[in-house]
PDB file of C-alpha atoms and ligand atoms in Angstrom:
ATOM      1  CA  MET L   1      40.887 154.896 -53.059  1.00 74.00           C
ATOM      2  CA  MET L   2      37.301 153.609 -52.333  1.00 81.00           C
ATOM      3  CA  ARG L   3      37.499 152.046 -48.861  1.00 91.00           C
ATOM      4  CA  PRO L   4      34.951 149.275 -47.908  1.00 95.00           C
ATOM      5  CA  TYR L   5      32.839 150.450 -44.703  1.00 96.00           C
ATOM      6  CA  ASN L   6      31.804 146.952 -43.504  1.00 96.00           C
ATOM      7  CA  ILE L   7      32.125 143.130 -43.934  1.00 97.00           C
ATOM      8  CA  ASP L   8      28.747 142.587 -45.571  1.00 97.00           C
ATOM      9  CA  HIS L   9      29.039 138.812 -45.366  1.00 97.00           C
ATOM     10  CA  VAL L  10      31.303 135.796 -45.307  1.00 98.00           C
ATOM     11  CA  ALA L  11      30.199 133.075 -47.743  1.00 97.00           C
ATOM     12  CA  ILE L  12      30.435 129.375 -47.132  1.00 98.00           C
ATOM     13  CA  ALA L  13      29.746 126.965 -50.023  1.00 98.00           C
ATOM     14  CA  VAL L  14      27.606 123.804 -48.932  1.00 98.00           C
ATOM     15  CA  HIS L  15      26.074 121.178 -50.714  1.00 97.00           C
ATOM     16  CA  ASP L  16      22.981 120.835 -48.884  1.00 97.00           C
ATOM     17  CA  LEU L  17      21.414 124.313 -48.196  1.00 98.00           C
ATOM     18  CA  ASP L  18      18.747 122.910 -45.720  1.00 97.00           C
ATOM     19  CA  GLN L  19      21.093 120.805 -43.875  1.00 97.00           C
ATOM     20  CA  ALA L  20      23.581 123.897 -43.388  1.00 97.00           C
ATOM     21  CA  ILE L  21      20.582 126.055 -42.286  1.00 97.00           C
ATOM     22  CA  THR L  22      19.767 123.400 -39.727  1.00 97.00           C
ATOM     23  CA  ARG L  23      23.216 123.093 -38.467  1.00 96.00           C
ATOM     24  CA  HIS L  24      23.392 126.663 -37.973  1.00 94.00           C
ATOM     25  CA  ARG L  25      20.386 126.640 -35.981  1.00 95.00           C
ATOM     26  CA  GLU L  26      21.446 123.829 -33.890  1.00 96.00           C
ATOM     27  CA  LEU L  27      24.900 125.298 -33.164  1.00 96.00           C
ATOM     28  CA  PHE L  28      24.308 128.941 -32.942  1.00 94.00           C
ATOM     29  CA  GLY L  29      20.702 129.488 -32.674  1.00 93.00           C
ATOM     30  CA  ALA L  30      20.748 131.520 -35.774  1.00 91.00           C
ATOM     31  CA  GLU L  31      17.905 131.601 -38.265  1.00 92.00           C
ATOM     32  CA  PRO L  32      18.233 132.798 -42.001  1.00 95.00           C
ATOM     33  CA  GLN L  33      16.873 136.359 -42.433  1.00 93.00           C
ATOM     34  CA  TRP L  34      16.045 135.227 -46.012  1.00 91.00           C
ATOM     35  CA  ARG L  35      16.586 132.853 -48.672  1.00 94.00           C
ATOM     36  CA  GLU L  36      16.967 133.553 -52.369  1.00 92.00           C
ATOM     37  CA  LEU L  37      17.576 131.726 -55.606  1.00 92.00           C
ATOM     38  CA  VAL L  38      19.851 133.769 -57.711  1.00 86.00           C
ATOM     39  CA  ALA L  39      19.246 131.819 -61.011  1.00 88.00           C
ATOM     40  CA  GLU L  40      21.806 133.949 -63.073  1.00 84.00           C
ATOM     41  CA  GLN L  41      24.590 132.834 -60.733  1.00 85.00           C
ATOM     42  CA  GLY L  42      23.319 129.246 -60.324  1.00 94.00           C
ATOM     43  CA  VAL L  43      22.984 129.392 -56.710  1.00 94.00           C
ATOM     44  CA  GLU L  44      20.595 129.590 -53.960  1.00 95.00           C
ATOM     45  CA  GLU L  45      21.814 131.598 -50.909  1.00 94.00           C
ATOM     46  CA  ALA L  46      20.540 132.057 -47.406  1.00 96.00           C
ATOM     47  CA  MET L  47      21.805 135.053 -45.115  1.00 95.00           C
ATOM     48  CA  ILE L  48      21.958 134.677 -41.577  1.00 96.00           C
ATOM     49  CA  SER L  49      22.554 137.927 -39.687  1.00 94.00           C
ATOM     50  CA  ILE L  50      25.387 137.911 -36.856  1.00 93.00           C
ATOM     51  CA  GLY L  51      26.029 141.378 -35.646  1.00 92.00           C
ATOM     52  CA  GLY L  52      26.170 143.835 -38.529  1.00 90.00           C
ATOM     53  CA  SER L  53      27.335 141.379 -41.003  1.00 95.00           C
ATOM     54  CA  TYR L  54      25.971 138.123 -42.494  1.00 96.00           C
ATOM     55  CA  VAL L  55      26.967 134.338 -43.107  1.00 97.00           C
ATOM     56  CA  GLN L  56      25.945 133.709 -46.432  1.00 96.00           C
ATOM     57  CA  LEU L  57      25.232 129.910 -46.981  1.00 97.00           C
ATOM     58  CA  LEU L  58      25.642 129.077 -50.692  1.00 97.00           C
ATOM     59  CA  ALA L  59      24.528 125.980 -52.305  1.00 98.00           C
ATOM     60  CA  PRO L  60      24.885 125.542 -56.198  1.00 98.00           C
ATOM     61  CA  THR L  61      21.764 124.725 -58.445  1.00 97.00           C
ATOM     62  CA  GLY L  62      23.906 122.346 -60.356  1.00 96.00           C
ATOM     63  CA  PRO L  63      27.369 120.895 -60.722  1.00 95.00           C
ATOM     64  CA  ASP L  64      28.166 123.033 -63.666  1.00 96.00           C
ATOM     65  CA  THR L  65      27.888 126.293 -61.898  1.00 96.00           C
ATOM     66  CA  PRO L  66      30.537 128.496 -60.110  1.00 93.00           C
ATOM     67  CA  VAL L  67      29.836 127.190 -56.753  1.00 96.00           C
ATOM     68  CA  GLY L  68      29.069 123.748 -58.033  1.00 97.00           C
ATOM     69  CA  ARG L  69      32.749 123.750 -59.584  1.00 97.00           C
ATOM     70  CA  PHE L  70      34.093 125.190 -56.318  1.00 96.00           C
ATOM     71  CA  LEU L  71      32.606 122.243 -54.383  1.00 98.00           C
ATOM     72  CA  GLU L  72      34.167 119.837 -56.756  1.00 97.00           C
ATOM     73  CA  SER L  73      37.588 121.135 -56.369  1.00 95.00           C
ATOM     74  CA  HIS L  74      37.799 122.416 -52.997  1.00 94.00           C
ATOM     75  CA  GLY L  75      34.839 120.770 -50.964  1.00 97.00           C
ATOM     76  CA  GLU L  76      32.575 122.604 -48.584  1.00 98.00           C
ATOM     77  CA  GLY L  77      34.136 125.812 -46.910  1.00 97.00           C
ATOM     78  CA  LEU L  78      34.954 129.485 -47.164  1.00 97.00           C
ATOM     79  CA  HIS L  79      34.167 130.728 -50.528  1.00 97.00           C
ATOM     80  CA  HIS L  80      34.307 134.298 -50.530  1.00 97.00           C
ATOM     81  CA  VAL L  81      34.502 137.566 -48.171  1.00 98.00           C
ATOM     82  CA  ALA L  82      32.238 140.401 -49.268  1.00 97.00           C
ATOM     83  CA  TYR L  83      33.264 143.947 -48.452  1.00 97.00           C
ATOM     84  CA  ALA L  84      30.492 146.637 -48.696  1.00 97.00           C
ATOM     85  CA  VAL L  85      31.249 149.848 -50.630  1.00 97.00           C
ATOM     86  CA  THR L  86      29.207 153.043 -51.278  1.00 96.00           C
ATOM     87  CA  ASN L  87      30.347 153.258 -55.021  1.00 96.00           C
ATOM     88  CA  ILE L  88      30.938 149.767 -56.694  1.00 97.00           C
ATOM     89  CA  GLU L  89      31.869 151.367 -59.991  1.00 96.00           C
ATOM     90  CA  GLN L  90      34.277 153.542 -58.409  1.00 96.00           C
ATOM     91  CA  ALA L  91      35.791 150.679 -56.353  1.00 96.00           C
ATOM     92  CA  LEU L  92      36.192 148.503 -59.439  1.00 97.00           C
ATOM     93  CA  GLU L  93      38.031 151.520 -61.128  1.00 96.00           C
ATOM     94  CA  ASP L  94      40.213 152.121 -58.179  1.00 96.00           C
ATOM     95  CA  LEU L  95      41.173 148.180 -58.113  1.00 95.00           C
ATOM     96  CA  ARG L  96      41.890 147.964 -61.784  1.00 95.00           C
ATOM     97  CA  VAL L  97      44.240 151.386 -61.612  1.00 95.00           C
ATOM     98  CA  ALA L  98      46.066 149.440 -58.740  1.00 94.00           C
ATOM     99  CA  GLY L  99      46.555 146.458 -60.947  1.00 94.00           C
ATOM    100  CA  ALA L 100      44.167 144.131 -59.081  1.00 95.00           C
ATOM    101  CA  ARG L 101      42.840 141.228 -61.511  1.00 95.00           C
ATOM    102  CA  LEU L 102      39.105 141.443 -61.620  1.00 96.00           C
ATOM    103  CA  VAL L 103      36.450 138.444 -62.170  1.00 95.00           C
ATOM    104  CA  ASP L 104      33.735 141.351 -63.140  1.00 96.00           C
ATOM    105  CA  GLU L 105      34.594 144.248 -65.080  1.00 94.00           C
ATOM    106  CA  ARG L 106      31.191 145.512 -64.508  1.00 96.00           C
ATOM    107  CA  PRO L 107      28.750 145.158 -61.541  1.00 97.00           C
ATOM    108  CA  ARG L 108      26.057 142.640 -61.814  1.00 92.00           C
ATOM    109  CA  SER L 109      22.866 141.804 -59.696  1.00 87.00           C
ATOM    110  CA  GLY L 110      23.232 139.779 -56.578  1.00 80.00           C
ATOM    111  CA  GLY L 111      20.585 138.920 -54.028  1.00 77.00           C
ATOM    112  CA  ARG L 112      18.866 141.781 -51.991  1.00 81.00           C
ATOM    113  CA  GLY L 113      18.974 143.842 -55.070  1.00 86.00           C
ATOM    114  CA  ALA L 114      22.591 144.758 -54.407  1.00 92.00           C
ATOM    115  CA  LYS L 115      25.191 145.130 -57.075  1.00 95.00           C
ATOM    116  CA  ILE L 116      28.079 143.180 -56.627  1.00 95.00           C
ATOM    117  CA  ALA L 117      31.337 142.245 -58.470  1.00 96.00           C
ATOM    118  CA  PHE L 118      34.105 139.785 -57.859  1.00 95.00           C
ATOM    119  CA  VAL L 119      37.861 140.363 -57.446  1.00 96.00           C
ATOM    120  CA  HIS L 120      40.044 137.423 -58.582  1.00 95.00           C
ATOM    121  CA  PRO L 121      41.572 135.353 -55.808  1.00 93.00           C
ATOM    122  CA  ALA L 122      45.199 136.124 -57.464  1.00 91.00           C
ATOM    123  CA  ALA L 123      44.558 139.805 -56.261  1.00 87.00           C
ATOM    124  CA  PHE L 124      44.447 139.090 -52.492  1.00 88.00           C
ATOM    125  CA  GLY L 125      46.335 136.037 -51.403  1.00 88.00           C
ATOM    126  CA  GLY L 126      44.059 133.386 -52.580  1.00 91.00           C
ATOM    127  CA  THR L 127      40.787 134.652 -51.422  1.00 94.00           C
ATOM    128  CA  LEU L 128      37.944 135.539 -53.391  1.00 95.00           C
ATOM    129  CA  ILE L 129      36.586 139.103 -52.554  1.00 97.00           C
ATOM    130  CA  GLU L 130      33.262 140.386 -53.436  1.00 97.00           C
ATOM    131  CA  LEU L 131      32.351 144.021 -53.546  1.00 97.00           C
ATOM    132  CA  VAL L 132      28.513 144.844 -52.771  1.00 97.00           C
ATOM    133  CA  GLN L 133      26.695 147.967 -52.961  1.00 97.00           C
ATOM    134  CA  LEU L 134      23.375 147.562 -51.101  1.00 95.00           C
ATOM    135  CA  PRO L 135      20.518 149.329 -53.021  1.00 92.00           C
ATOM    136  CA  ASP L 136      19.963 152.052 -50.232  1.00 79.00           C
ATOM    137  CA  ASP L 137      23.583 153.002 -50.318  1.00 65.00           C
TER     138      ASP L 137
HETATM  139 CO1  LIG F 201      28.471 136.878 -51.560  1.00 64.53          CO
END
């Protein structure tokens, strides 16, 4: 069983990325480490470092995207929790064997050059889980 070694990030879906960044600055004095458009996922993200983990602010590039549809049905708020793993292929295989429903059968590319894959919320009490393998792991 491939155990996650860190909470890589907690992702919050927002309508307006600039506004959310400003709010984080005002409330917590926190600045984004970087900001990136991940076109293939229809999302723009900003990563704010807090301790050894990040808060990932996610804003959709349009309404017909995964985060756009999430905002439509849930409004702003917690979108997913990302667990860092050292071998994402093995982690997906372990989850499959354990009977967890996967969103991604195979890893795809996320921000920071990471490999990512999503596990269906049904697998874990209604919370969408992301697996992340960072490029230097
Ligand atoms: Co994420």
